mmCIF file of C-alpha atoms and ligand atoms in Angstrom:
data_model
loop_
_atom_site.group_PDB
_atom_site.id
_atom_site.type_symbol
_atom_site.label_atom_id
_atom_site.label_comp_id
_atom_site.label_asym_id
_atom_site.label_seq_id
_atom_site.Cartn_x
_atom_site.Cartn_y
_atom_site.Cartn_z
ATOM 1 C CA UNK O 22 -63.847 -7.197 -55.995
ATOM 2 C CA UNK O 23 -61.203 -7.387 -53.528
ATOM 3 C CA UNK O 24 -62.270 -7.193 -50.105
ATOM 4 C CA UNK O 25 -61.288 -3.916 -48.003
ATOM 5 C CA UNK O 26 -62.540 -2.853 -44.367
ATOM 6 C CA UNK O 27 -65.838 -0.476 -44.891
ATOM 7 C CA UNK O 28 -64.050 2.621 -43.221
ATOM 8 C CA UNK O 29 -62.628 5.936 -44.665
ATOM 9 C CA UNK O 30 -58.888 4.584 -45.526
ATOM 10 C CA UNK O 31 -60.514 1.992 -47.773
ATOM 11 C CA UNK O 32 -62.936 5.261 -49.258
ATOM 12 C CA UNK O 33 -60.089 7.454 -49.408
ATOM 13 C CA UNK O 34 -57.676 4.668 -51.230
ATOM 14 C CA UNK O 35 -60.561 3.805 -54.064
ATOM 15 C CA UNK O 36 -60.875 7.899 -54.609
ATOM 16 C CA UNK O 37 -56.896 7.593 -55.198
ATOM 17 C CA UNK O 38 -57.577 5.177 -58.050
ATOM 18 C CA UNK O 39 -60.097 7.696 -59.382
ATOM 19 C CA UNK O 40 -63.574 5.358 -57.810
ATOM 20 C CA UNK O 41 -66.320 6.942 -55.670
ATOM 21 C CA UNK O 42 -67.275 3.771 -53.846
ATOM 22 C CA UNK O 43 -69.855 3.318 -51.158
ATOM 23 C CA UNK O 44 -71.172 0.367 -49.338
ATOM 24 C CA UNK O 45 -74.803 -1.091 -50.169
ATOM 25 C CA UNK O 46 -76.274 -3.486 -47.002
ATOM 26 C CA UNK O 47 -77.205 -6.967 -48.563
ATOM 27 C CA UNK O 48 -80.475 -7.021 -46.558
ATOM 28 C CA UNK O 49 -82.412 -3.790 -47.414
ATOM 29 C CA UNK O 50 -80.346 -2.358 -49.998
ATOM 30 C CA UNK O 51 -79.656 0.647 -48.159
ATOM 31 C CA UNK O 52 -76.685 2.467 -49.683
ATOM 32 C CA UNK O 53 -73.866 4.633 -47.391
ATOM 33 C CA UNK O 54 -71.193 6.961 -48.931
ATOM 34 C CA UNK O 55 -68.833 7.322 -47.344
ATOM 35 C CA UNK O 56 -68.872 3.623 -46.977
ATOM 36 C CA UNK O 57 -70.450 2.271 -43.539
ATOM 37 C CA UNK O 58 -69.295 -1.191 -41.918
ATOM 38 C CA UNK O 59 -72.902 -1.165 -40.355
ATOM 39 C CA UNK O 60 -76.333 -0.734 -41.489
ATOM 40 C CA UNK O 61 -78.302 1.895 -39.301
ATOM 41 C CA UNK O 62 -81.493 0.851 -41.115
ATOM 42 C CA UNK O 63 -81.741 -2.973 -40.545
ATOM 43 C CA UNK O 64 -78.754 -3.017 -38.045
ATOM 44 C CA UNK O 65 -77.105 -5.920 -39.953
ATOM 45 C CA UNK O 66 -73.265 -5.759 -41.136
ATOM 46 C CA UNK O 67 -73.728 -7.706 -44.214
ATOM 47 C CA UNK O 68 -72.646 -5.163 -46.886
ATOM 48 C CA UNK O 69 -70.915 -5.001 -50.281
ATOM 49 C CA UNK O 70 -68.926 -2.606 -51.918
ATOM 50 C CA UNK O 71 -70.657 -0.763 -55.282
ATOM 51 C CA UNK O 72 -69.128 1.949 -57.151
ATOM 52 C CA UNK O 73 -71.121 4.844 -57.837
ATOM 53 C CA UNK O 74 -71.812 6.800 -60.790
ATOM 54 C CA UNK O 75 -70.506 9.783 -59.613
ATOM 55 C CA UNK O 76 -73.717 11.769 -60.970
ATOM 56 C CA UNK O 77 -75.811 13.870 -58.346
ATOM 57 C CA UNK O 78 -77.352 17.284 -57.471
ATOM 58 C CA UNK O 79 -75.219 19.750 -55.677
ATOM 59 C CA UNK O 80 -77.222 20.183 -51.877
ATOM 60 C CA UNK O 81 -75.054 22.595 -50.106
ATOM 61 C CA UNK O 82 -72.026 24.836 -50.723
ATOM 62 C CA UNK O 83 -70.170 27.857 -49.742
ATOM 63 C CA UNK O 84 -67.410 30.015 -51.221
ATOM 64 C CA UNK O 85 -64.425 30.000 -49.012
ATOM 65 C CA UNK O 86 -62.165 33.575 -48.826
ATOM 66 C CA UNK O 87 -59.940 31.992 -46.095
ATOM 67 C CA UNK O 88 -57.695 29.844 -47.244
ATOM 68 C CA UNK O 89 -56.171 26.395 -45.318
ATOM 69 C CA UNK O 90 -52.453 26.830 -45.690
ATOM 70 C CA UNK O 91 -52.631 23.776 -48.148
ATOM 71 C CA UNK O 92 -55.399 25.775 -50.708
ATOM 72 C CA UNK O 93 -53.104 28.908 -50.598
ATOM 73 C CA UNK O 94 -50.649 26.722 -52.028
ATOM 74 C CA UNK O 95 -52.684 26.107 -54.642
ATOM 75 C CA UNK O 96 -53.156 29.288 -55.626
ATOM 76 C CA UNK O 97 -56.645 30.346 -53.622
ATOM 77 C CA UNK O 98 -57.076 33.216 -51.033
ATOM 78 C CA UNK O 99 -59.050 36.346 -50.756
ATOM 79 C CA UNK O 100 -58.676 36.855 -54.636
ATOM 80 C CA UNK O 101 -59.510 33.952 -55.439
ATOM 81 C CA UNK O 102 -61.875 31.763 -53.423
ATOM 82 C CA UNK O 103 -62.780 28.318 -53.801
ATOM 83 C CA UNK O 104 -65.805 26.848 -53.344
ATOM 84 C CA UNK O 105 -66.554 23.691 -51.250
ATOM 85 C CA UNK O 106 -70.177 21.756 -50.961
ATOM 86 C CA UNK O 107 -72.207 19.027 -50.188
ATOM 87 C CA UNK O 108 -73.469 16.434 -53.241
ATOM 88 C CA UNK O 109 -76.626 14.538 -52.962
ATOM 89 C CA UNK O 110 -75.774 10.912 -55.368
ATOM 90 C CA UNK O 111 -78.223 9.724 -57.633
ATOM 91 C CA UNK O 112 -77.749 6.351 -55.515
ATOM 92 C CA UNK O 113 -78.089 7.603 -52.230
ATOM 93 C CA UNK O 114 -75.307 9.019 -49.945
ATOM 94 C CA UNK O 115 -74.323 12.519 -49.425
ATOM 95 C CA UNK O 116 -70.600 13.432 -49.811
ATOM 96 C CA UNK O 117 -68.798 16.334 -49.287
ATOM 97 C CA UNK O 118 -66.285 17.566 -52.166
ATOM 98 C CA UNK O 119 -64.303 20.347 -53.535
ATOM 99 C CA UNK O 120 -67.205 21.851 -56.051
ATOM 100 C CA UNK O 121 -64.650 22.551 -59.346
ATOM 101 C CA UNK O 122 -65.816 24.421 -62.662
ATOM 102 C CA UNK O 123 -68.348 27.094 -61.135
ATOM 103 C CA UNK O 124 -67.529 30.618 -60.045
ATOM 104 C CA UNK O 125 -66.566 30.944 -56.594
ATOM 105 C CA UNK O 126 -66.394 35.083 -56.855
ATOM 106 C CA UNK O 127 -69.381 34.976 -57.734
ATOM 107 C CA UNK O 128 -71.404 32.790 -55.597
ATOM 108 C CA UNK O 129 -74.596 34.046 -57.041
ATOM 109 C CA UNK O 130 -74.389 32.056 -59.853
ATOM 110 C CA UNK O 131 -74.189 28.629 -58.487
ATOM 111 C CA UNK O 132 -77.043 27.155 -57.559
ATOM 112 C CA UNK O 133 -78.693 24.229 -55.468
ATOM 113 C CA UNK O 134 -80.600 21.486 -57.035
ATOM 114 C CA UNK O 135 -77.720 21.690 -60.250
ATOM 115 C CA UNK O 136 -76.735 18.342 -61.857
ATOM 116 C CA UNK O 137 -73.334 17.472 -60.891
ATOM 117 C CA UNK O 138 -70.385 15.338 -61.653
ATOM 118 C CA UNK O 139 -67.687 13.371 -60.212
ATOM 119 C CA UNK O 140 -64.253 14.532 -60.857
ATOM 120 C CA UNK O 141 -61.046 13.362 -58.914
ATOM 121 C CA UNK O 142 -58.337 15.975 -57.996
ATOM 122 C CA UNK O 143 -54.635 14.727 -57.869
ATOM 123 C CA UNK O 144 -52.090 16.459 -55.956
ATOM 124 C CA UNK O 145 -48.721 15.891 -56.608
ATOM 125 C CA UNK O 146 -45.467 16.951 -55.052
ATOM 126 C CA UNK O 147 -46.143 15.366 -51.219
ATOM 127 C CA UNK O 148 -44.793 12.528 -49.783
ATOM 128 C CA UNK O 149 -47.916 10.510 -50.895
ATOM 129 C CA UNK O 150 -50.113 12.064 -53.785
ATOM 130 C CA UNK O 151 -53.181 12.757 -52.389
ATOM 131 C CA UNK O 152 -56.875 12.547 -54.393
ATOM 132 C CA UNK O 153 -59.693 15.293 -53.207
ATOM 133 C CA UNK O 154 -63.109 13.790 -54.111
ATOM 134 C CA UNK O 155 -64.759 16.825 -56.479
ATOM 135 C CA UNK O 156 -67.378 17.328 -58.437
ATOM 136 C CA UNK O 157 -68.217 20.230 -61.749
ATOM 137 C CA UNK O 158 -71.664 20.795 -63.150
ATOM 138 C CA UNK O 159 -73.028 18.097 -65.591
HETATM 139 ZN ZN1 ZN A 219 -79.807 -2.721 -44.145
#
């Protein structure tokens, strides 16, 4: 695999060719998503890129009423919140992500501990297009 600096552009540029990649320390196997350029268990900076799976459980989320200017161009506001969480991997890591295919009105009925998947969200129309790391139930 071609070799790219462990930092956020490199994480954010594999999520714009549709890859959730994190990086795994050579020594003790330890895995970081978003990618880290240092282990903080062993300390050593000998690390590798993997891809993940993109499978997980969802952690942590909340339903968002108030809208960034960018979401209310896409449609979501008061009427129609979004919902944005936290996803534990199957490998390790912990990402956040736009949490698509569940019921933001009605927050109720998502829950914590669900099976989720990876799913990468493509906006169009800028300058660059942009990817949003997301994930639906499995
Ligand atoms: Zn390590």
């Amino acid at each position: 695999m071609e070799q790219r600096p462990f930092s956020d552009a490199s994480y954010n540029r594999f999520l714009g060719e549709d890859k959730l990649m994190g990086s795994r320390c050579r020594s003790c196997g330890a895995t970081y998503v978003p990618p880290r350029p240092l282990c903080v268990k062993c300390f050593k900076s000998d690390m590798e890129w993997v891809e993940m799976k993109g499978k997980g459980k969802l952690a942590a989320f909340t339903c968002i009423t108030i809208a960034p200017p960018f979401m209310i161009a896409q449609g979501y506001g008061r009427k129609h919140p979004y919902c944005s969480g936290v996803v534990d991997l199957d490998e390790g890591g912990r990402v956040d992500a736009r949490i698509d295919g569940v019921d933001a009105a009605h927050p109720e009925n998502i829950k914590v501990g669900m099976p989720m998947r990876v799913k990468f969200l493509h906006r169009e129309g800028g300058e660059i297009p942009e990817t949003y790391l997301a994930f639906e139930p499995a």
